[in-house]
CSV table of C-alpha atoms in Angstrom, one decimal:
chain,number,residue,atom,x,y,z
R,395,MET,CA,219.3,215.9,155.6
R,396,THR,CA,218.1,215.5,152.0
R,397,ARG,CA,214.4,215.9,151.5
R,398,THR,CA,212.4,213.0,149.9
R,399,HIS,CA,210.4,213.6,146.8
R,400,ASP,CA,207.2,213.5,148.9
R,401,ASP,CA,208.6,216.1,151.3
R,402,ASN,CA,209.4,218.4,148.4
R,403,VAL,CA,205.9,218.0,146.8
R,404,ARG,CA,204.2,218.6,150.1
R,405,GLU,CA,206.1,221.8,151.0
R,406,ASP,CA,206.1,223.1,147.4
R,407,LEU,CA,202.3,222.8,147.2
R,408,ARG,CA,202.0,224.4,150.6
R,409,ASN,CA,204.1,227.5,150.0
R,410,LEU,CA,205.0,228.2,146.3
R,411,VAL,CA,203.2,230.1,143.6
R,412,HIS,CA,204.5,228.7,140.2
R,413,PRO,CA,204.8,231.1,137.2
R,414,TYR,CA,203.2,230.1,133.9
R,415,THR,CA,201.5,227.1,135.6
R,416,PRO,CA,197.8,226.0,135.6
R,417,LEU,CA,197.4,226.6,139.3
R,418,HIS,CA,193.9,225.2,139.3
R,419,ALA,CA,195.1,221.8,138.1
R,420,PHE,CA,198.6,221.7,139.5
R,421,GLY,CA,197.9,220.1,142.9
R,422,PRO,CA,197.3,216.5,141.9
R,423,THR,CA,200.6,216.2,140.1
R,424,GLY,CA,202.9,218.5,142.1
R,425,PRO,CA,206.2,219.8,140.8
R,426,MET,CA,209.0,218.0,139.0
R,427,VAL,CA,211.9,218.9,141.4
R,428,ILE,CA,215.3,219.3,139.7
R,429,ARG,CA,218.1,218.6,142.1
R,430,ARG,CA,221.4,218.8,140.1
R,431,GLY,CA,222.8,219.4,136.6
R,432,ASP,CA,225.6,217.9,134.5
R,433,GLY,CA,226.4,219.6,131.2
R,434,VAL,CA,223.3,219.5,129.0
R,435,TYR,CA,221.5,217.1,131.5
R,436,VAL,CA,219.6,217.7,134.7
R,437,GLU,CA,218.4,215.2,137.3
R,438,ASP,CA,215.3,215.3,139.4
R,439,ASP,CA,214.9,214.3,143.1
R,440,GLN,CA,214.0,210.8,142.2
R,441,GLY,CA,217.2,210.2,140.2
R,442,ARG,CA,215.7,210.5,136.8
R,443,ARG,CA,218.0,212.1,134.2
R,444,TYR,CA,216.8,214.4,131.4
R,445,LEU,CA,218.4,216.0,128.4
R,446,GLU,CA,217.4,219.6,128.9
R,447,ALA,CA,216.4,220.7,125.4
R,448,MET,CA,215.2,224.1,126.5
R,449,SER,CA,218.4,225.3,128.4
R,450,GLY,CA,216.0,225.9,131.3
R,451,LEU,CA,214.1,228.9,129.9
R,452,TRP,CA,216.1,229.5,126.7
R,453,CYS,CA,219.0,230.6,128.9
R,454,ALA,CA,221.6,228.1,130.3
R,455,ALA,CA,223.9,228.4,127.3
R,456,LEU,CA,226.9,226.7,129.0
R,457,GLY,CA,224.7,224.0,130.5
R,458,PHE,CA,224.3,223.2,134.2
R,459,SER,CA,227.7,222.4,135.6
R,460,GLU,CA,230.3,224.9,134.3
R,461,GLN,CA,232.9,224.9,137.0
R,462,ARG,CA,234.6,228.1,135.9
R,463,LEU,CA,231.4,230.1,136.6
R,464,VAL,CA,231.3,228.5,140.1
R,465,ASP,CA,234.9,229.5,140.7
R,466,ALA,CA,234.3,233.1,139.5
R,467,ALA,CA,231.3,233.3,141.8
R,468,THR,CA,233.2,232.0,144.8
R,469,LYS,CA,236.1,234.4,144.3
R,470,GLN,CA,233.8,237.4,143.9
R,471,MET,CA,231.8,236.5,147.0
R,472,ARG,CA,235.0,236.5,148.9
R,473,ASP,CA,236.3,239.8,147.4
R,474,LEU,CA,233.1,241.9,147.3
R,475,PRO,CA,229.7,240.2,147.6
R,476,TYR,CA,227.7,243.3,146.9
R,477,TYR,CA,228.0,247.0,146.0
R,478,HIS,CA,225.9,249.4,143.9
R,479,LEU,CA,226.3,251.8,141.1
R,480,PHE,CA,224.2,254.7,142.5
R,481,ALA,CA,225.7,258.2,143.0
R,482,GLY,CA,228.8,257.5,141.0
R,483,ARG,CA,229.9,254.4,142.8
R,484,SER,CA,231.2,251.5,140.8
R,485,ASN,CA,232.9,248.1,141.1
R,486,GLU,CA,235.5,246.4,139.0
R,487,PRO,CA,233.4,243.5,137.6
R,488,SER,CA,230.9,245.9,136.2
R,489,ILE,CA,233.5,248.1,134.6
R,490,GLU,CA,235.1,245.1,133.0
R,491,LEU,CA,231.8,243.7,131.8
R,492,SER,CA,230.8,247.0,130.2
R,493,GLU,CA,234.1,247.0,128.3
R,494,ARG,CA,233.5,243.5,127.0
R,495,LEU,CA,229.9,244.1,126.1
R,496,LEU,CA,230.6,247.3,124.2
R,497,ARG,CA,233.5,245.7,122.3
R,498,LEU,CA,231.1,242.9,121.2
R,499,THR,CA,228.5,245.4,120.1
R,500,ALA,CA,230.6,248.3,118.8
R,501,HIS,CA,229.8,247.3,115.2
R,502,LEU,CA,226.1,247.6,116.0
R,503,GLY,CA,226.7,251.2,117.3
R,504,MET,CA,226.2,250.5,121.0
R,505,ASP,CA,228.0,253.0,123.2
R,506,LYS,CA,226.8,252.6,126.8
R,507,VAL,CA,225.1,250.0,129.0
R,508,LEU,CA,222.7,250.2,131.9
R,509,TYR,CA,222.3,247.1,134.0
R,510,ALA,CA,219.3,245.4,135.6
R,511,ASN,CA,218.3,241.8,136.6
R,512,SER,CA,216.1,240.3,133.9
R,513,GLY,CA,215.0,240.7,130.3
R,514,SER,CA,211.7,242.2,131.6
R,515,GLU,CA,213.5,244.9,133.5
R,516,ALA,CA,215.9,245.6,130.6
R,517,ASN,CA,213.0,246.1,128.2
R,518,ASP,CA,211.1,248.1,130.8
R,519,THR,CA,214.2,250.3,131.2
R,520,ALA,CA,214.3,250.7,127.4
R,521,VAL,CA,210.8,252.2,127.5
R,522,LYS,CA,211.7,254.7,130.2
R,523,LEU,CA,214.9,255.7,128.3
R,524,ILE,CA,212.9,256.2,125.1
R,525,TRP,CA,210.4,258.5,126.8
R,526,TYR,CA,213.3,260.3,128.6
R,527,TYR,CA,215.1,260.6,125.2
R,528,PHE,CA,212.2,262.3,123.4
R,529,ASN,CA,211.5,264.6,126.3
R,530,ALA,CA,215.1,265.7,126.2
R,531,LEU,CA,214.7,266.4,122.5
R,532,GLY,CA,211.7,268.5,123.1
R,533,MET,CA,209.2,266.0,121.6
R,534,PRO,CA,206.9,265.2,124.5
R,535,GLU,CA,204.1,263.8,122.2
R,536,LYS,CA,206.4,261.1,120.7
R,537,LYS,CA,205.6,258.3,123.2
R,538,LYS,CA,203.7,255.4,121.6
R,539,LEU,CA,205.4,252.1,121.2
R,540,ILE,CA,204.9,249.5,118.4
R,541,ALA,CA,205.2,245.8,119.2
R,542,ARG,CA,204.2,242.7,117.2
R,543,GLU,CA,201.7,240.0,117.5
R,544,ARG,CA,203.3,237.0,119.2
R,545,GLY,CA,206.1,239.2,120.5
R,546,TYR,CA,207.4,238.6,124.0
R,547,HIS,CA,209.2,241.3,125.9
R,548,GLY,CA,208.5,240.5,129.5
R,549,VAL,CA,206.0,240.5,132.3
R,550,THR,CA,206.2,243.9,134.1
R,551,VAL,CA,203.1,246.0,133.6
R,552,MET,CA,204.8,247.8,130.7
R,553,THR,CA,206.6,244.9,129.1
R,554,ALA,CA,203.6,242.6,129.4
R,555,SER,CA,201.7,245.3,127.5
R,556,LEU,CA,204.3,245.2,124.8
R,557,THR,CA,204.1,241.4,124.7
R,558,GLY,CA,201.6,240.3,122.0
R,559,LEU,CA,200.2,237.2,123.6
R,560,PRO,CA,196.7,237.2,124.9
R,561,TYR,CA,197.3,235.1,128.0
R,562,ASN,CA,199.8,237.7,129.2
R,563,HIS,CA,197.0,240.2,129.3
R,564,ALA,CA,193.9,238.3,130.4
R,565,ASP,CA,192.6,239.5,133.8
R,566,PHE,CA,195.7,241.6,134.5
R,567,ASP,CA,194.0,244.7,133.0
R,568,LEU,CA,196.6,244.8,130.2
R,569,PRO,CA,197.8,246.1,127.9
R,570,ILE,CA,198.0,249.7,129.2
R,571,GLY,CA,198.0,252.7,126.9
R,572,ARG,CA,200.7,253.9,124.4
R,573,VAL,CA,201.1,250.4,122.9
R,574,LEU,CA,200.3,249.8,119.2
R,575,ARG,CA,200.2,246.3,117.7
R,576,THR,CA,201.4,245.3,114.3
R,577,GLY,CA,201.7,242.0,112.4
R,578,CYS,CA,203.9,239.0,113.0
R,579,PRO,CA,206.1,237.9,110.1
R,580,SER,CA,204.9,234.2,110.1
R,581,LEU,CA,203.6,232.9,106.8
R,582,TYR,CA,202.5,229.7,108.6
R,583,HIS,CA,200.3,231.5,111.0
R,584,TYR,CA,199.2,234.7,109.2
R,585,GLY,CA,199.8,234.2,105.5
R,586,GLN,CA,196.8,234.9,103.2
R,587,PRO,CA,195.6,232.3,100.7
R,588,GLY,CA,198.2,231.9,97.9
R,589,GLU,CA,200.5,234.5,99.5
R,590,THR,CA,204.3,234.1,99.2
R,591,GLU,CA,206.6,234.9,102.0
R,592,GLU,CA,207.9,238.0,100.1
R,593,ALA,CA,204.3,239.2,99.4
R,594,MET,CA,203.5,238.8,103.1
R,595,VAL,CA,206.5,241.0,104.0
R,596,ASP,CA,205.4,243.7,101.7
R,597,ARG,CA,201.9,243.5,103.1
R,598,LEU,CA,203.2,243.8,106.7
R,599,ILE,CA,205.3,246.8,105.8
R,600,ALA,CA,202.4,248.5,104.0
R,601,GLU,CA,200.2,247.8,107.1
R,602,LEU,CA,202.9,249.3,109.3
R,603,GLU,CA,203.1,252.4,107.1
R,604,ALA,CA,199.3,252.7,107.4
R,605,LEU,CA,199.5,252.4,111.2
R,606,ILE,CA,202.1,255.1,111.4
R,607,ALA,CA,200.1,257.4,109.1
R,608,ARG,CA,196.9,256.8,111.1
R,609,GLU,CA,198.5,257.4,114.5
R,610,GLY,CA,200.9,260.1,113.3
R,611,ALA,CA,204.7,259.6,113.2
R,612,ASP,CA,205.1,262.5,115.6
R,613,THR,CA,203.4,260.4,118.3
R,614,ILE,CA,205.3,257.1,117.8
R,615,ALA,CA,208.6,256.7,119.7
R,616,ALA,CA,209.9,253.2,119.1
R,617,PHE,CA,209.4,249.7,117.6
R,618,PHE,CA,210.3,246.6,119.7
R,619,ALA,CA,211.3,243.4,118.0
R,620,GLU,CA,213.0,240.1,118.8
R,621,PRO,CA,215.3,239.0,116.0
R,622,VAL,CA,213.6,235.7,116.4
R,623,GLN,CA,210.3,235.7,118.3
R,624,GLY,CA,210.8,233.1,121.0
R,625,ALA,CA,207.9,232.5,123.3
R,626,GLY,CA,205.6,233.4,120.5
R,627,GLY,CA,206.5,230.2,118.8
R,628,VAL,CA,210.1,230.6,117.5
R,629,ILE,CA,209.0,232.8,114.6
R,630,VAL,CA,212.0,233.1,112.2
R,631,PRO,CA,211.7,236.2,110.1
R,632,PRO,CA,211.8,236.1,106.3
R,633,ALA,CA,215.2,237.3,104.9
R,634,SER,CA,213.8,240.6,103.6
R,635,TYR,CA,211.7,241.5,106.7
R,636,PHE,CA,214.2,243.6,108.7
R,637,ALA,CA,215.8,245.0,105.5
R,638,LYS,CA,212.4,246.5,104.6
R,639,LEU,CA,211.3,247.4,108.1
R,640,GLN,CA,214.3,249.5,109.1
R,641,PRO,CA,214.1,252.2,106.4
R,642,VAL,CA,210.4,252.8,107.4
R,643,LEU,CA,211.4,253.4,111.0
R,644,LYS,CA,214.3,255.6,110.1
R,645,LYS,CA,212.2,257.7,107.7
R,646,HIS,CA,209.7,258.4,110.5
R,647,GLY,CA,212.2,258.9,113.3
R,648,ILE,CA,211.1,255.8,115.2
R,649,LEU,CA,213.7,254.1,117.4
R,650,LEU,CA,214.3,250.4,117.0
R,651,VAL,CA,214.8,248.2,120.1
R,652,ALA,CA,216.3,244.8,119.4
R,653,ASP,CA,215.3,242.4,122.2
R,654,GLU,CA,218.2,240.0,122.2
R,655,VAL,CA,217.2,238.3,125.5
R,656,ILE,CA,216.9,234.9,123.8
R,657,THR,CA,218.9,235.4,120.6
R,658,GLY,CA,222.0,237.1,122.1
R,659,PHE,CA,225.5,235.4,122.5
R,660,GLY,CA,225.4,232.7,119.8
R,661,ARG,CA,222.0,231.3,119.7
R,662,THR,CA,221.3,232.0,116.0
R,663,GLY,CA,224.8,231.1,114.8
R,664,ASN,CA,226.2,234.6,115.2
R,665,MET,CA,227.1,236.4,118.4
R,666,PHE,CA,223.8,238.3,118.1
R,667,GLY,CA,220.5,238.0,116.2
R,668,CYS,CA,221.2,241.5,115.0
R,669,ASP,CA,224.2,240.1,113.1
R,670,THR,CA,222.2,237.2,111.6
R,671,TYR,CA,219.4,239.6,110.3
R,672,ALA,CA,221.5,242.8,109.6
R,673,ILE,CA,219.6,244.8,112.3
R,674,ARG,CA,221.1,248.1,113.4
R,675,PRO,CA,219.2,249.0,116.6
R,676,ASP,CA,219.1,252.2,118.6
R,677,ILE,CA,218.7,250.2,121.8
R,678,MET,CA,219.5,246.6,122.5
R,679,THR,CA,218.5,244.4,125.5
R,680,VAL,CA,220.4,241.4,126.7
R,681,ALA,CA,220.0,238.9,129.5
R,682,LYS,CA,219.8,235.1,129.9
R,683,ALA,CA,222.9,233.8,128.2
R,684,LEU,CA,224.9,236.9,129.4
R,685,SER,CA,225.6,234.9,132.5
R,686,SER,CA,224.5,231.6,131.2
R,687,SER,CA,221.7,232.4,133.7
R,688,TYR,CA,223.8,231.2,136.6
R,689,VAL,CA,222.8,234.5,138.3
R,690,PRO,CA,220.3,237.1,137.2
R,691,ILE,CA,221.7,240.0,135.2
R,692,SER,CA,220.6,242.0,132.1
R,693,GLY,CA,221.7,245.0,130.2
R,694,THR,CA,220.1,247.8,128.2
R,695,LEU,CA,222.6,249.0,125.6
R,696,MET,CA,222.2,252.2,123.7
R,697,THR,CA,223.8,254.3,121.0
R,698,LYS,CA,225.7,257.6,121.8
R,699,ALA,CA,222.7,259.6,120.6
R,700,VAL,CA,220.4,258.0,123.2
R,701,TYR,CA,223.0,258.4,126.0
R,702,ASP,CA,223.6,262.0,125.1
R,703,ALA,CA,219.9,262.6,125.6
R,704,LEU,CA,220.1,261.0,129.0
R,705,VAL,CA,222.9,263.5,129.9
R,706,GLU,CA,220.8,266.3,128.7
R,707,GLY,CA,217.8,265.2,130.8
R,708,SER,CA,220.0,264.8,133.8
R,709,LYS,CA,221.3,268.3,133.3
R,710,ARG,CA,217.7,269.6,133.3
R,711,ASN,CA,216.5,267.5,136.2
R,712,GLY,CA,219.6,267.5,138.4
R,713,VAL,CA,220.0,263.8,138.3
R,714,PHE,CA,219.3,260.7,136.2
R,715,SER,CA,216.7,259.0,138.4
R,716,HIS,CA,216.7,255.4,137.3
R,717,GLY,CA,218.4,252.2,138.4
R,718,PHE,CA,218.0,249.2,140.5
R,719,THR,CA,219.6,248.1,143.8
R,720,TYR,CA,221.2,245.2,142.0
R,721,SER,CA,222.2,247.1,138.8
R,722,GLY,CA,225.8,245.9,138.0
R,723,HIS,CA,225.8,243.6,141.0
R,724,PRO,CA,229.5,242.6,141.3
R,725,LEU,CA,228.7,238.9,141.7
R,726,ALA,CA,226.5,238.8,138.6
R,727,ALA,CA,229.0,240.9,136.6
R,728,ALA,CA,231.9,238.6,137.6
R,729,ILE,CA,230.0,235.6,136.4
R,730,ALA,CA,228.9,237.4,133.2
R,731,ASN,CA,232.6,238.3,132.6
R,732,GLU,CA,233.7,234.7,132.9
R,733,THR,CA,230.8,233.6,130.6
R,734,LEU,CA,231.9,235.9,127.9
R,735,LYS,CA,235.5,234.8,128.3
R,736,ILE,CA,234.4,231.2,127.8
R,737,TYR,CA,232.3,232.1,124.7
R,738,GLU,CA,235.5,233.6,123.2
R,739,GLU,CA,238.1,231.0,124.3
R,740,ARG,CA,236.0,228.0,123.3
R,741,ASP,CA,234.6,229.7,120.1
R,742,ILE,CA,231.1,228.9,121.2
R,743,VAL,CA,229.7,230.7,118.1
R,744,GLY,CA,231.9,228.5,115.9
R,745,HIS,CA,230.7,225.4,117.7
R,746,VAL,CA,227.0,226.5,117.1
R,747,LYS,CA,227.8,226.9,113.4
R,748,ARG,CA,229.2,223.4,113.3
R,749,VAL,CA,226.4,221.7,115.2
R,750,ALA,CA,223.4,223.8,114.0
R,751,PRO,CA,223.2,222.2,110.5
R,752,GLY,CA,222.6,218.8,112.0
R,753,PHE,CA,220.2,220.1,114.5
R,754,GLN,CA,218.2,221.9,111.8
R,755,GLN,CA,218.3,218.9,109.5
R,756,ARG,CA,216.9,216.6,112.2
R,757,LEU,CA,214.3,219.2,113.0
R,758,LYS,CA,213.2,219.5,109.3
R,759,ALA,CA,213.0,215.7,109.0
R,760,LEU,CA,210.2,215.7,111.7
R,761,GLU,CA,207.9,217.3,109.1
R,762,SER,CA,207.4,213.7,107.7
R,763,HIS,CA,205.7,212.7,111.0
R,764,PRO,CA,201.9,212.4,110.9
R,765,LEU,CA,201.6,214.8,113.9
R,766,VAL,CA,203.9,217.5,112.6
R,767,SER,CA,202.7,220.0,110.0
R,768,SER,CA,205.7,222.3,110.0
R,769,THR,CA,209.0,223.1,111.6
R,770,ARG,CA,211.1,226.2,111.8
R,771,GLY,CA,214.4,227.3,113.3
R,772,VAL,CA,217.8,228.9,113.0
R,773,GLY,CA,221.0,228.1,114.8
R,774,LEU,CA,220.2,226.1,117.9
R,775,VAL,CA,216.6,227.1,118.3
R,776,GLY,CA,213.5,225.6,116.7
R,777,ALA,CA,209.9,224.6,117.0
R,778,ILE,CA,207.5,222.0,115.6
R,779,GLU,CA,203.8,222.5,115.0
R,780,ILE,CA,201.6,219.7,116.4
R,781,VAL,CA,198.4,219.0,114.5
R,782,ARG,CA,195.6,216.4,114.3
R,783,ASN,CA,195.3,216.9,110.5
R,784,LYS,CA,198.3,217.9,108.3
R,785,ALA,CA,196.2,218.8,105.3
R,786,THR,CA,194.0,221.3,107.2
R,787,ARG,CA,196.6,222.2,109.9
R,788,ALA,CA,193.8,221.6,112.4
R,789,PRO,CA,195.1,221.5,116.0
R,790,PHE,CA,194.1,219.0,118.6
R,791,ALA,CA,191.1,220.0,120.8
R,792,ALA,CA,192.1,220.9,124.3
R,793,ASP,CA,190.1,218.1,125.8
R,794,SER,CA,191.6,215.4,123.5
R,795,GLY,CA,194.4,214.9,125.9
R,796,VAL,CA,196.9,214.4,123.1
R,797,LEU,CA,199.1,217.4,123.8
R,798,ALA,CA,199.2,216.5,127.5
R,799,PHE,CA,200.1,212.9,126.7
R,800,LEU,CA,202.9,214.2,124.4
R,801,GLY,CA,204.3,216.4,127.2
R,802,ASN,CA,204.3,213.5,129.6
R,803,ALA,CA,205.9,211.2,127.0
R,804,VAL,CA,208.7,213.6,126.4
R,805,LEU,CA,209.5,213.7,130.1
R,806,ALA,CA,209.2,209.9,130.4
R,807,ASN,CA,211.7,209.5,127.6
R,808,GLY,CA,214.2,211.7,129.4
R,809,LEU,CA,213.8,215.0,127.5
R,810,VAL,CA,212.7,218.5,128.6
R,811,SER,CA,211.1,220.7,126.0
R,812,ARG,CA,208.5,223.5,126.1
R,813,PRO,CA,205.0,223.6,124.8
R,814,LEU,CA,204.0,226.9,123.1
R,815,ARG,CA,200.3,226.8,122.2
R,816,ASP,CA,200.2,224.0,119.6
R,817,ALA,CA,203.9,224.0,119.1
R,818,MET,CA,206.9,222.5,120.9
R,819,ALA,CA,210.1,224.6,121.3
R,820,LEU,CA,213.6,223.3,121.4
R,821,CYS,CA,216.5,225.5,122.6
R,822,PRO,CA,219.4,223.3,123.9
R,823,PRO,CA,222.5,224.6,125.7
R,824,LEU,CA,225.0,225.9,123.1
R,825,ILE,CA,227.5,223.3,124.3
R,826,ILE,CA,225.4,220.4,123.0
R,827,THR,CA,227.4,217.9,120.9
R,828,GLU,CA,226.4,216.2,117.7
R,829,PRO,CA,225.7,212.9,119.4
R,830,GLN,CA,223.6,214.7,122.0
R,831,VAL,CA,221.6,216.3,119.1
R,832,ASP,CA,221.0,212.8,117.8
R,833,GLU,CA,219.9,211.7,121.3
R,834,LEU,CA,217.5,214.7,121.6
R,835,PHE,CA,215.8,213.9,118.3
R,836,GLU,CA,215.6,210.2,119.0
R,837,LYS,CA,213.9,210.9,122.2
R,838,LEU,CA,211.6,213.4,120.7
R,839,GLY,CA,210.7,211.1,117.8
R,840,ARG,CA,209.9,208.2,120.2
R,841,SER,CA,207.6,210.6,122.1
R,842,LEU,CA,205.8,211.7,118.9
R,843,ASP,CA,205.3,208.0,117.9
R,844,GLN,CA,203.8,207.3,121.3
R,845,ALA,CA,201.5,210.3,121.1
R,846,LEU,CA,200.4,209.2,117.6
R,847,ASP,CA,199.4,205.8,119.0
R,848,PHE,CA,197.5,207.5,121.8
R,849,ALA,CA,195.7,209.8,119.4
R,850,ARG,CA,194.7,206.9,117.2
R,851,THR,CA,193.4,205.0,120.1
R,852,LYS,CA,191.4,208.0,121.2
R,853,GLY,CA,190.1,208.7,117.7
R,854,ALA,CA,191.5,212.2,117.9
R,855,LEU,CA,193.0,212.4,114.4
R,856,GLY,CA,191.5,213.8,111.3
């Protein structure tokens, strides 16, 4: 028997803890329960249909009803529903997936892949590999990790410490040690008066050099960076940022970890964000779009130099003692294989290149709206900054109710987006069409107009 909406709300509130939710204020409203998906749309348990402009959580690249992934899962469940990779065991889907991934990343220098279940675990694994690597090289003091303000790398104890967002630390007793923080390359948020974007990049690189000198390069192991900072507000780096960053890291023997959890597999208009920004990492993490998020899977890819150090450590310790029960799960690997086949056969990257200019044009046009001070984006990801005063960039007070009203208006107009502080993020499935892009921005524009009327009525502008 199908549950009613009231049944769902009652049992949800009774039993579930919701991530990233104001638990103290959640009870009166209850959950929005999604029941089914259809391409770029989802439908709730009351029959309301939404254009899902966030791909769930930056992740359902092929939308919510790709039959080929369902069929791949069904076949694999019949053939081999589970096996592991411990103690030299393997399975064919994992072997095939590894071949595919390394073909896609060979030009970036990737040589081996180690599987996990989420971006958090992939980045957590990267940290362990980095420490293992420097121990194998006889450099046990080289262990500190640099991560950026507004960076997001996960929610484990270690990766939440790397994450540069205060609410991921508050009352969790985080960050833990060994993490160093450096600046975010956002002129909008951190530019100094009169500073150009290029001057900001030079200042950030100088600050990084000073941090390395202060801490000692012989104590710093790696630098973690998303090509585009997602949860931190869709921060698109200046063109020269990674070009100037990488020589500094190389000079000091600091490994570069490219967190491609959001940007991987076409999001920026290339297969990887590393391609878009000419990044050559030592370690690269992928998840989300790897399986279009139909099942959890992630990977930590590494260069031959990193893998050789793992072999050396294994020789010394008798075994490489890391992995997860579900590393290379055959079901997840089979779905990921089919996902990568679809990307190639349908030229998803080419589709993004065709659709993204219209998406970015519509995004940029929102800067004329009285509530929008700035927009930014690349490929099929973007964000808008919501303000009460465009001249001063002053945000709305938390108790004004305007941002909450806007969030509700977006849903009422049949659109799903994601608030990020005073910004609103957009990250639609990669299969979105040009008419659907128009639909997205028409619904968003209507919502902004309604929020503007509300703000005027409340006297919240200015």
